[in-house]
PDB file of C-alpha atoms in Angstrom:
ATOM      1  CA  UNK Y  22    -107.418 -41.324 -71.278  1.00 70.00           C
ATOM      2  CA  UNK Y  23    -108.301 -37.742 -72.967  1.00 74.00           C
ATOM      3  CA  UNK Y  24    -110.674 -38.167 -76.304  1.00 73.00           C
ATOM      4  CA  UNK Y  25    -112.573 -36.342 -78.390  1.00 69.00           C
ATOM      5  CA  UNK Y  26    -114.946 -38.875 -77.852  1.00 55.00           C
ATOM      6  CA  UNK Y  27    -115.994 -41.867 -79.663  1.00 49.00           C
ATOM      7  CA  UNK Y  28    -116.455 -42.713 -83.636  1.00 51.00           C
ATOM      8  CA  UNK Y  29    -117.560 -45.949 -83.952  1.00 51.00           C
ATOM      9  CA  UNK Y  30    -120.517 -46.883 -85.930  1.00 53.00           C
ATOM     10  CA  UNK Y  31    -123.441 -48.610 -85.944  1.00 53.00           C
ATOM     11  CA  UNK Y  32    -123.925 -51.684 -88.111  1.00 53.00           C
ATOM     12  CA  UNK Y  33    -127.117 -50.919 -90.446  1.00 54.00           C
ATOM     13  CA  UNK Y  34    -129.831 -52.363 -89.518  1.00 54.00           C
ATOM     14  CA  UNK Y  35    -131.143 -55.376 -91.510  1.00 54.00           C
ATOM     15  CA  UNK Y  36    -133.394 -54.923 -94.298  1.00 52.00           C
ATOM     16  CA  UNK Y  37    -137.449 -56.244 -94.386  1.00 45.00           C
ATOM     17  CA  UNK Y  38    -137.654 -59.715 -94.510  1.00 46.00           C
ATOM     18  CA  UNK Y  39    -140.156 -59.791 -97.422  1.00 44.00           C
ATOM     19  CA  UNK Y  40    -136.597 -58.427 -99.475  1.00 58.00           C
ATOM     20  CA  UNK Y  41    -135.880 -61.659-101.527  1.00 80.00           C
ATOM     21  CA  UNK Y  42    -132.395 -62.986-100.756  1.00 88.00           C
ATOM     22  CA  UNK Y  43    -133.367 -67.053-102.320  1.00 88.00           C
ATOM     23  CA  UNK Y  44    -131.331 -68.178-105.659  1.00 90.00           C
ATOM     24  CA  UNK Y  45    -133.495 -70.542-106.817  1.00 88.00           C
ATOM     25  CA  UNK Y  46    -130.046 -72.909-108.042  1.00 86.00           C
ATOM     26  CA  UNK Y  47    -128.076 -71.831-105.737  1.00 90.00           C
ATOM     27  CA  UNK Y  48    -126.192 -73.538-103.030  1.00 91.00           C
ATOM     28  CA  UNK Y  49    -127.724 -74.234 -99.080  1.00 93.00           C
ATOM     29  CA  UNK Y  50    -127.530 -70.982 -96.317  1.00 95.00           C
ATOM     30  CA  UNK Y  51    -125.766 -73.656 -93.636  1.00 94.00           C
ATOM     31  CA  UNK Y  52    -123.696 -75.321 -96.719  1.00 90.00           C
ATOM     32  CA  UNK Y  53    -121.876 -72.171 -97.367  1.00 90.00           C
ATOM     33  CA  UNK Y  54    -121.328 -70.903 -93.524  1.00 91.00           C
ATOM     34  CA  UNK Y  55    -119.865 -74.234 -92.943  1.00 88.00           C
ATOM     35  CA  UNK Y  56    -117.481 -74.475 -95.743  1.00 84.00           C
ATOM     36  CA  UNK Y  57    -116.475 -71.277 -95.005  1.00 84.00           C
ATOM     37  CA  UNK Y  58    -115.271 -72.528 -91.146  1.00 82.00           C
ATOM     38  CA  UNK Y  59    -118.238 -71.994 -89.155  1.00 88.00           C
ATOM     39  CA  UNK Y  60    -119.153 -74.937 -88.356  1.00 88.00           C
ATOM     40  CA  UNK Y  61    -121.098 -77.883 -88.895  1.00 90.00           C
ATOM     41  CA  UNK Y  62    -123.663 -77.626 -90.968  1.00 89.00           C
ATOM     42  CA  UNK Y  63    -126.148 -78.617 -87.807  1.00 93.00           C
ATOM     43  CA  UNK Y  64    -124.471 -75.862 -85.926  1.00 94.00           C
ATOM     44  CA  UNK Y  65    -125.085 -73.507 -88.443  1.00 95.00           C
ATOM     45  CA  UNK Y  66    -128.634 -74.919 -89.537  1.00 96.00           C
ATOM     46  CA  UNK Y  67    -128.765 -73.395 -85.232  1.00 96.00           C
ATOM     47  CA  UNK Y  68    -127.572 -70.070 -86.038  1.00 97.00           C
ATOM     48  CA  UNK Y  69    -129.655 -69.565 -88.747  1.00 96.00           C
ATOM     49  CA  UNK Y  70    -132.550 -70.865 -86.449  1.00 96.00           C
ATOM     50  CA  UNK Y  71    -131.749 -67.819 -83.607  1.00 96.00           C
ATOM     51  CA  UNK Y  72    -131.943 -65.185 -86.039  1.00 96.00           C
ATOM     52  CA  UNK Y  73    -128.410 -64.949 -85.884  1.00 96.00           C
ATOM     53  CA  UNK Y  74    -127.386 -64.706 -89.421  1.00 96.00           C
ATOM     54  CA  UNK Y  75    -127.681 -62.473 -92.470  1.00 95.00           C
ATOM     55  CA  UNK Y  76    -127.703 -62.186 -96.121  1.00 96.00           C
ATOM     56  CA  UNK Y  77    -127.573 -59.350 -97.859  1.00 93.00           C
ATOM     57  CA  UNK Y  78    -128.495 -57.566 -95.042  1.00 93.00           C
ATOM     58  CA  UNK Y  79    -132.131 -59.503 -94.774  1.00 95.00           C
ATOM     59  CA  UNK Y  80    -132.278 -61.676 -91.389  1.00 95.00           C
ATOM     60  CA  UNK Y  81    -132.712 -64.896 -92.536  1.00 95.00           C
ATOM     61  CA  UNK Y  82    -134.466 -67.791 -90.236  1.00 94.00           C
ATOM     62  CA  UNK Y  83    -135.466 -70.335 -92.549  1.00 92.00           C
ATOM     63  CA  UNK Y  84    -132.864 -73.086 -93.345  1.00 92.00           C
ATOM     64  CA  UNK Y  85    -134.168 -73.940 -96.493  1.00 88.00           C
ATOM     65  CA  UNK Y  86    -132.825 -70.559 -97.545  1.00 94.00           C
ATOM     66  CA  UNK Y  87    -130.411 -71.271-100.951  1.00 94.00           C
ATOM     67  CA  UNK Y  88    -127.715 -68.740-101.454  1.00 93.00           C
ATOM     68  CA  UNK Y  89    -124.251 -67.975-104.382  1.00 91.00           C
ATOM     69  CA  UNK Y  90    -121.724 -68.517-102.273  1.00 86.00           C
ATOM     70  CA  UNK Y  91    -119.480 -66.221-104.919  1.00 84.00           C
ATOM     71  CA  UNK Y  92    -121.944 -63.173-104.376  1.00 88.00           C
ATOM     72  CA  UNK Y  93    -124.264 -63.531-101.505  1.00 91.00           C
ATOM     73  CA  UNK Y  94    -123.051 -60.874 -98.127  1.00 92.00           C
ATOM     74  CA  UNK Y  95    -122.976 -63.568 -95.087  1.00 94.00           C
ATOM     75  CA  UNK Y  96    -122.641 -62.285 -91.610  1.00 94.00           C
ATOM     76  CA  UNK Y  97    -122.916 -63.696 -88.448  1.00 94.00           C
ATOM     77  CA  UNK Y  98    -123.749 -61.887 -85.425  1.00 93.00           C
ATOM     78  CA  UNK Y  99    -122.842 -58.823 -87.503  1.00 90.00           C
ATOM     79  CA  UNK Y 100    -119.471 -60.228 -88.332  1.00 89.00           C
ATOM     80  CA  UNK Y 101    -118.818 -61.516 -92.082  1.00 89.00           C
ATOM     81  CA  UNK Y 102    -117.972 -64.418 -93.166  1.00 88.00           C
ATOM     82  CA  UNK Y 103    -114.698 -64.918 -95.265  1.00 80.00           C
ATOM     83  CA  UNK Y 104    -116.192 -66.909 -98.200  1.00 77.00           C
ATOM     84  CA  UNK Y 105    -113.385 -67.004-100.714  1.00 77.00           C
ATOM     85  CA  UNK Y 106    -110.526 -69.206 -98.885  1.00 74.00           C
ATOM     86  CA  UNK Y 107    -108.074 -67.337-101.766  1.00 82.00           C
ATOM     87  CA  UNK Y 108    -108.555 -64.005 -99.383  1.00 86.00           C
ATOM     88  CA  UNK Y 109    -105.716 -63.830 -96.811  1.00 92.00           C
ATOM     89  CA  UNK Y 110    -104.529 -60.850 -94.048  1.00 96.00           C
ATOM     90  CA  UNK Y 111    -101.731 -60.984 -92.920  1.00 97.00           C
ATOM     91  CA  UNK Y 112    -100.115 -58.458 -89.696  1.00 98.00           C
ATOM     92  CA  UNK Y 113     -96.941 -57.662 -89.896  1.00 98.00           C
ATOM     93  CA  UNK Y 114     -94.354 -56.048 -87.079  1.00 98.00           C
ATOM     94  CA  UNK Y 115     -92.924 -53.697 -89.599  1.00 98.00           C
ATOM     95  CA  UNK Y 116     -88.969 -53.077 -88.146  1.00 98.00           C
ATOM     96  CA  UNK Y 117     -87.709 -49.817 -88.323  1.00 98.00           C
ATOM     97  CA  UNK Y 118     -85.566 -48.968 -91.347  1.00 97.00           C
ATOM     98  CA  UNK Y 119     -87.778 -50.517 -93.269  1.00 97.00           C
ATOM     99  CA  UNK Y 120     -89.900 -49.177 -96.090  1.00 96.00           C
ATOM    100  CA  UNK Y 121     -93.675 -50.313 -96.139  1.00 95.00           C
ATOM    101  CA  UNK Y 122     -93.646 -51.059 -99.771  1.00 91.00           C
ATOM    102  CA  UNK Y 123     -93.046 -54.458-101.844  1.00 90.00           C
ATOM    103  CA  UNK Y 124     -90.109 -52.496-103.320  1.00 91.00           C
ATOM    104  CA  UNK Y 125     -87.496 -50.027-103.402  1.00 93.00           C
ATOM    105  CA  UNK Y 126     -86.237 -47.856-105.962  1.00 95.00           C
ATOM    106  CA  UNK Y 127     -83.640 -46.727-103.134  1.00 95.00           C
ATOM    107  CA  UNK Y 128     -82.879 -51.002-102.381  1.00 95.00           C
ATOM    108  CA  UNK Y 129     -83.426 -50.470 -99.007  1.00 96.00           C
ATOM    109  CA  UNK Y 130     -85.497 -53.195 -97.115  1.00 96.00           C
ATOM    110  CA  UNK Y 131     -88.785 -54.199 -97.761  1.00 96.00           C
ATOM    111  CA  UNK Y 132     -91.794 -55.329 -95.729  1.00 96.00           C
ATOM    112  CA  UNK Y 133     -91.775 -58.192 -99.542  1.00 94.00           C
ATOM    113  CA  UNK Y 134     -88.816 -59.735 -97.381  1.00 95.00           C
ATOM    114  CA  UNK Y 135     -91.193 -60.764 -94.820  1.00 96.00           C
ATOM    115  CA  UNK Y 136     -93.225 -62.344 -96.563  1.00 94.00           C
ATOM    116  CA  UNK Y 137     -90.555 -64.555 -99.004  1.00 90.00           C
ATOM    117  CA  UNK Y 138     -92.064 -67.881 -98.798  1.00 87.00           C
ATOM    118  CA  UNK Y 139     -95.866 -66.372 -99.745  1.00 88.00           C
ATOM    119  CA  UNK Y 140     -97.146 -66.823-102.817  1.00 88.00           C
ATOM    120  CA  UNK Y 141    -100.096 -64.641-103.007  1.00 89.00           C
ATOM    121  CA  UNK Y 142     -99.893 -60.826-104.507  1.00 88.00           C
ATOM    122  CA  UNK Y 143     -99.714 -59.117-101.885  1.00 92.00           C
ATOM    123  CA  UNK Y 144    -100.179 -55.577-101.260  1.00 87.00           C
ATOM    124  CA  UNK Y 145    -100.260 -52.849 -97.872  1.00 92.00           C
ATOM    125  CA  UNK Y 146    -102.823 -51.226 -96.585  1.00 93.00           C
ATOM    126  CA  UNK Y 147    -101.765 -47.518 -95.286  1.00 87.00           C
ATOM    127  CA  UNK Y 148     -97.692 -46.985 -94.520  1.00 89.00           C
ATOM    128  CA  UNK Y 149     -95.501 -47.068 -92.055  1.00 94.00           C
ATOM    129  CA  UNK Y 150     -92.593 -44.694 -92.609  1.00 95.00           C
ATOM    130  CA  UNK Y 151     -88.653 -45.870 -92.758  1.00 96.00           C
ATOM    131  CA  UNK Y 152     -87.950 -44.601 -89.489  1.00 97.00           C
ATOM    132  CA  UNK Y 153     -91.471 -46.197 -87.849  1.00 98.00           C
ATOM    133  CA  UNK Y 154     -92.176 -50.067 -86.450  1.00 98.00           C
ATOM    134  CA  UNK Y 155     -95.191 -52.104 -85.423  1.00 98.00           C
ATOM    135  CA  UNK Y 156     -98.078 -53.190 -87.276  1.00 98.00           C
ATOM    136  CA  UNK Y 157     -98.976 -53.096 -90.477  1.00 98.00           C
ATOM    137  CA  UNK Y 158    -101.417 -55.113 -92.786  1.00 98.00           C
ATOM    138  CA  UNK Y 159    -100.570 -56.724 -95.972  1.00 97.00           C
ATOM    139  CA  UNK Y 160    -103.767 -57.987 -98.265  1.00 94.00           C
ATOM    140  CA  UNK Y 161    -104.697 -59.758-101.503  1.00 91.00           C
ATOM    141  CA  UNK Y 162    -108.419 -58.715-100.933  1.00 89.00           C
ATOM    142  CA  UNK Y 163    -108.740 -55.479-103.477  1.00 89.00           C
ATOM    143  CA  UNK Y 164    -111.996 -53.569-102.133  1.00 88.00           C
ATOM    144  CA  UNK Y 165    -111.129 -54.340 -98.424  1.00 91.00           C
ATOM    145  CA  UNK Y 166    -107.779 -52.458 -98.672  1.00 92.00           C
ATOM    146  CA  UNK Y 167    -109.519 -49.779-100.020  1.00 91.00           C
ATOM    147  CA  UNK Y 168    -111.992 -49.146 -97.351  1.00 92.00           C
ATOM    148  CA  UNK Y 169    -109.601 -48.935 -94.662  1.00 95.00           C
ATOM    149  CA  UNK Y 170    -108.053 -46.471 -95.893  1.00 93.00           C
ATOM    150  CA  UNK Y 171    -111.228 -44.653 -96.886  1.00 93.00           C
ATOM    151  CA  UNK Y 172    -111.551 -41.305 -94.814  1.00 92.00           C
ATOM    152  CA  UNK Y 173    -115.572 -42.805 -95.107  1.00 94.00           C
ATOM    153  CA  UNK Y 174    -114.989 -45.183 -92.514  1.00 94.00           C
ATOM    154  CA  UNK Y 175    -112.233 -43.043 -90.204  1.00 94.00           C
ATOM    155  CA  UNK Y 176    -110.415 -46.470 -89.097  1.00 96.00           C
ATOM    156  CA  UNK Y 177    -108.337 -45.485 -86.218  1.00 97.00           C
ATOM    157  CA  UNK Y 178    -104.740 -46.299 -85.465  1.00 98.00           C
ATOM    158  CA  UNK Y 179    -103.315 -46.305 -81.672  1.00 98.00           C
ATOM    159  CA  UNK Y 180     -98.984 -45.015 -81.385  1.00 99.00           C
ATOM    160  CA  UNK Y 181     -96.982 -45.337 -78.768  1.00 99.00           C
ATOM    161  CA  UNK Y 182     -95.254 -42.278 -79.275  1.00 99.00           C
ATOM    162  CA  UNK Y 183     -91.487 -41.720 -77.117  1.00 98.00           C
ATOM    163  CA  UNK Y 184     -91.294 -38.203 -77.225  1.00 98.00           C
ATOM    164  CA  UNK Y 185     -87.649 -36.125 -76.711  1.00 94.00           C
ATOM    165  CA  UNK Y 186     -88.304 -33.853 -73.701  1.00 93.00           C
ATOM    166  CA  UNK Y 187     -90.674 -33.673 -70.503  1.00 95.00           C
ATOM    167  CA  UNK Y 188     -93.550 -32.478 -72.186  1.00 95.00           C
ATOM    168  CA  UNK Y 189     -96.268 -30.316 -70.247  1.00 94.00           C
ATOM    169  CA  UNK Y 190     -99.758 -30.055 -69.026  1.00 92.00           C
ATOM    170  CA  UNK Y 191    -102.041 -28.409 -72.060  1.00 95.00           C
ATOM    171  CA  UNK Y 192    -100.164 -29.947 -75.111  1.00 97.00           C
ATOM    172  CA  UNK Y 193    -102.308 -33.201 -74.670  1.00 97.00           C
ATOM    173  CA  UNK Y 194    -105.733 -30.272 -75.008  1.00 97.00           C
ATOM    174  CA  UNK Y 195    -103.648 -28.854 -77.477  1.00 97.00           C
ATOM    175  CA  UNK Y 196    -103.428 -32.158 -79.934  1.00 98.00           C
ATOM    176  CA  UNK Y 197    -106.966 -33.185 -79.433  1.00 98.00           C
ATOM    177  CA  UNK Y 198    -108.293 -29.855 -80.834  1.00 97.00           C
ATOM    178  CA  UNK Y 199    -106.638 -29.320 -83.522  1.00 96.00           C
ATOM    179  CA  UNK Y 200    -103.451 -27.596 -85.470  1.00 96.00           C
ATOM    180  CA  UNK Y 201    -102.781 -25.880 -88.368  1.00 96.00           C
ATOM    181  CA  UNK Y 202    -100.763 -27.910 -90.687  1.00 96.00           C
ATOM    182  CA  UNK Y 203     -99.309 -27.073 -94.114  1.00 94.00           C
ATOM    183  CA  UNK Y 204    -102.237 -29.127 -94.913  1.00 92.00           C
ATOM    184  CA  UNK Y 205    -105.130 -28.395 -93.104  1.00 93.00           C
ATOM    185  CA  UNK Y 206    -105.591 -28.887 -89.323  1.00 95.00           C
ATOM    186  CA  UNK Y 207    -104.893 -32.075 -87.776  1.00 96.00           C
ATOM    187  CA  UNK Y 208    -106.327 -33.462 -84.136  1.00 97.00           C
ATOM    188  CA  UNK Y 209    -105.425 -37.109 -82.569  1.00 98.00           C
ATOM    189  CA  UNK Y 210    -108.672 -38.141 -81.834  1.00 98.00           C
ATOM    190  CA  UNK Y 211    -107.369 -39.879 -77.527  1.00 98.00           C
ATOM    191  CA  UNK Y 212    -104.288 -38.714 -76.170  1.00 98.00           C
ATOM    192  CA  UNK Y 213    -102.730 -40.202 -73.124  1.00 98.00           C
ATOM    193  CA  UNK Y 214     -99.321 -39.746 -70.997  1.00 98.00           C
ATOM    194  CA  UNK Y 215     -98.461 -43.157 -70.468  1.00 98.00           C
ATOM    195  CA  UNK Y 216     -94.657 -42.714 -68.467  1.00 98.00           C
ATOM    196  CA  UNK Y 217     -92.628 -39.681 -67.858  1.00 96.00           C
ATOM    197  CA  UNK Y 218     -89.009 -38.277 -67.387  1.00 95.00           C
ATOM    198  CA  UNK Y 219     -86.849 -35.295 -67.308  1.00 93.00           C
ATOM    199  CA  UNK Y 220     -85.530 -36.674 -70.522  1.00 95.00           C
ATOM    200  CA  UNK Y 221     -88.339 -37.988 -72.566  1.00 96.00           C
ATOM    201  CA  UNK Y 222     -92.420 -38.284 -72.554  1.00 98.00           C
ATOM    202  CA  UNK Y 223     -94.076 -41.964 -73.481  1.00 98.00           C
ATOM    203  CA  UNK Y 224     -97.578 -41.411 -75.257  1.00 99.00           C
ATOM    204  CA  UNK Y 225    -100.792 -43.487 -76.193  1.00 99.00           C
ATOM    205  CA  UNK Y 226    -102.248 -41.176 -79.474  1.00 99.00           C
ATOM    206  CA  UNK Y 227    -105.454 -42.356 -81.083  1.00 98.00           C
ATOM    207  CA  UNK Y 228    -106.014 -40.978 -84.463  1.00 97.00           C
ATOM    208  CA  UNK Y 229    -108.154 -41.767 -88.148  1.00 95.00           C
ATOM    209  CA  UNK Y 230    -105.793 -39.288 -90.633  1.00 92.00           C
ATOM    210  CA  UNK Y 231    -104.115 -41.521 -93.291  1.00 86.00           C
ATOM    211  CA  UNK Y 232    -102.358 -38.558 -93.760  1.00 89.00           C
ATOM    212  CA  UNK Y 233     -98.175 -38.938 -94.493  1.00 90.00           C
ATOM    213  CA  UNK Y 234     -96.441 -38.822 -91.406  1.00 94.00           C
ATOM    214  CA  UNK Y 235     -99.342 -37.630 -89.445  1.00 96.00           C
ATOM    215  CA  UNK Y 236     -98.229 -38.045 -85.720  1.00 98.00           C
ATOM    216  CA  UNK Y 237     -94.731 -36.527 -85.883  1.00 98.00           C
ATOM    217  CA  UNK Y 238     -95.606 -33.726 -88.303  1.00 97.00           C
ATOM    218  CA  UNK Y 239     -97.988 -33.210 -85.085  1.00 98.00           C
ATOM    219  CA  UNK Y 240     -95.539 -33.624 -82.488  1.00 98.00           C
ATOM    220  CA  UNK Y 241     -92.262 -31.169 -84.481  1.00 97.00           C
ATOM    221  CA  UNK Y 242     -95.337 -28.541 -84.550  1.00 97.00           C
ATOM    222  CA  UNK Y 243     -95.541 -28.095 -80.977  1.00 96.00           C
ATOM    223  CA  UNK Y 244     -91.589 -28.692 -80.103  1.00 95.00           C
ATOM    224  CA  UNK Y 245     -91.605 -32.663 -78.687  1.00 96.00           C
ATOM    225  CA  UNK Y 246     -89.701 -33.930 -81.661  1.00 95.00           C
ATOM    226  CA  UNK Y 247     -90.550 -38.348 -81.796  1.00 98.00           C
ATOM    227  CA  UNK Y 248     -87.740 -40.149 -81.153  1.00 98.00           C
ATOM    228  CA  UNK Y 249     -89.756 -43.564 -81.861  1.00 98.00           C
ATOM    229  CA  UNK Y 250     -92.926 -44.452 -83.134  1.00 98.00           C
ATOM    230  CA  UNK Y 251     -94.804 -47.946 -82.719  1.00 99.00           C
ATOM    231  CA  UNK Y 252     -98.322 -48.288 -84.455  1.00 98.00           C
ATOM    232  CA  UNK Y 253    -100.218 -50.949 -82.287  1.00 99.00           C
ATOM    233  CA  UNK Y 254    -103.769 -50.684 -83.524  1.00 98.00           C
ATOM    234  CA  UNK Y 255    -105.498 -50.484 -86.580  1.00 98.00           C
ATOM    235  CA  UNK Y 256    -109.620 -50.645 -85.959  1.00 97.00           C
ATOM    236  CA  UNK Y 257    -110.227 -53.928 -83.837  1.00 96.00           C
ATOM    237  CA  UNK Y 258    -106.659 -55.493 -84.871  1.00 98.00           C
ATOM    238  CA  UNK Y 259    -104.325 -55.380 -82.465  1.00 98.00           C
ATOM    239  CA  UNK Y 260    -100.157 -55.700 -82.285  1.00 98.00           C
ATOM    240  CA  UNK Y 261    -100.258 -57.964 -79.401  1.00 96.00           C
ATOM    241  CA  UNK Y 262     -97.166 -60.187 -78.665  1.00 97.00           C
ATOM    242  CA  UNK Y 263     -96.383 -60.435 -82.170  1.00 98.00           C
ATOM    243  CA  UNK Y 264     -92.441 -59.734 -82.352  1.00 98.00           C
ATOM    244  CA  UNK Y 265     -91.150 -57.699 -84.323  1.00 97.00           C
ATOM    245  CA  UNK Y 266     -90.184 -57.981 -88.243  1.00 97.00           C
ATOM    246  CA  UNK Y 267     -93.020 -61.472 -87.520  1.00 97.00           C
ATOM    247  CA  UNK Y 268     -95.965 -62.240 -89.300  1.00 97.00           C
ATOM    248  CA  UNK Y 269     -99.333 -63.836 -88.887  1.00 97.00           C
ATOM    249  CA  UNK Y 270    -102.472 -64.959 -91.172  1.00 95.00           C
ATOM    250  CA  UNK Y 271    -105.824 -62.930 -88.854  1.00 95.00           C
ATOM    251  CA  UNK Y 272    -108.407 -65.915 -88.435  1.00 89.00           C
ATOM    252  CA  UNK Y 273    -111.833 -65.881 -89.091  1.00 83.00           C
ATOM    253  CA  UNK Y 274    -113.565 -64.143 -86.152  1.00 85.00           C
ATOM    254  CA  UNK Y 275    -110.507 -60.994 -86.199  1.00 90.00           C
ATOM    255  CA  UNK Y 276    -111.108 -60.327 -90.109  1.00 89.00           C
ATOM    256  CA  UNK Y 277    -114.854 -61.131 -89.845  1.00 86.00           C
ATOM    257  CA  UNK Y 278    -114.601 -57.869 -87.583  1.00 90.00           C
ATOM    258  CA  UNK Y 279    -112.834 -55.663 -88.905  1.00 93.00           C
ATOM    259  CA  UNK Y 280    -114.457 -56.290 -92.541  1.00 89.00           C
ATOM    260  CA  UNK Y 281    -117.842 -54.879 -90.569  1.00 87.00           C
ATOM    261  CA  UNK Y 282    -116.409 -52.081 -89.492  1.00 91.00           C
ATOM    262  CA  UNK Y 283    -115.872 -51.011 -92.894  1.00 91.00           C
ATOM    263  CA  UNK Y 284    -119.032 -52.534 -93.961  1.00 85.00           C
ATOM    264  CA  UNK Y 285    -118.230 -55.576 -95.765  1.00 80.00           C
TER     265      UNK Y 285
END
């Protein structure tokens, strides 16, 4: 696969140990961890003693530390634990000819129909256009949604793209280098031809731009219209074998990894 180079950012180093995170009237750290589903209280104590737990960016080595379960930010092995059990993030495999929003003035099908049984107030993270399909994230965590869409964090998205026609040599390099669109320069971070016939080409691309219909517009610009577009990944979250029109709640590990990517 051709690439412009990795963009994954290193996690900030823990703050000096003299930065006090102890909250006198708080809850013991191991209890907060256990309540969040990390493991038994004894397992959580071992994780602390092994130097695998940070609170507000500070490495904690003593099991007697107390924290505020509502405001303290806790990471285990670099992944943030989900303390607020009312917050959820859902992966959706959006079908084509469905809008990403919860309502539509034109009365077209919406992703709200796929989560009709849920009571949380969920909203979409980014969008997939009406004709596109694949991975879409829904969440009731406003801070997570905001950060995932913020250009600062450069969250990569991966797409499988079917193109009309056989793609000649050199087009991929051009798209990696960058092309001029009406709203500025656009480029892919990675580009790979997966399959090709005389009639069509299947490529996998990765980019971090969140501009509207950016993948379709880039291929239109080089003269190879998109006939099918499927998003297969958002950061560390993969579509996998999730069937079209189905949903799944992100597990603690993958949610922690996702939150770490946006420094939460």
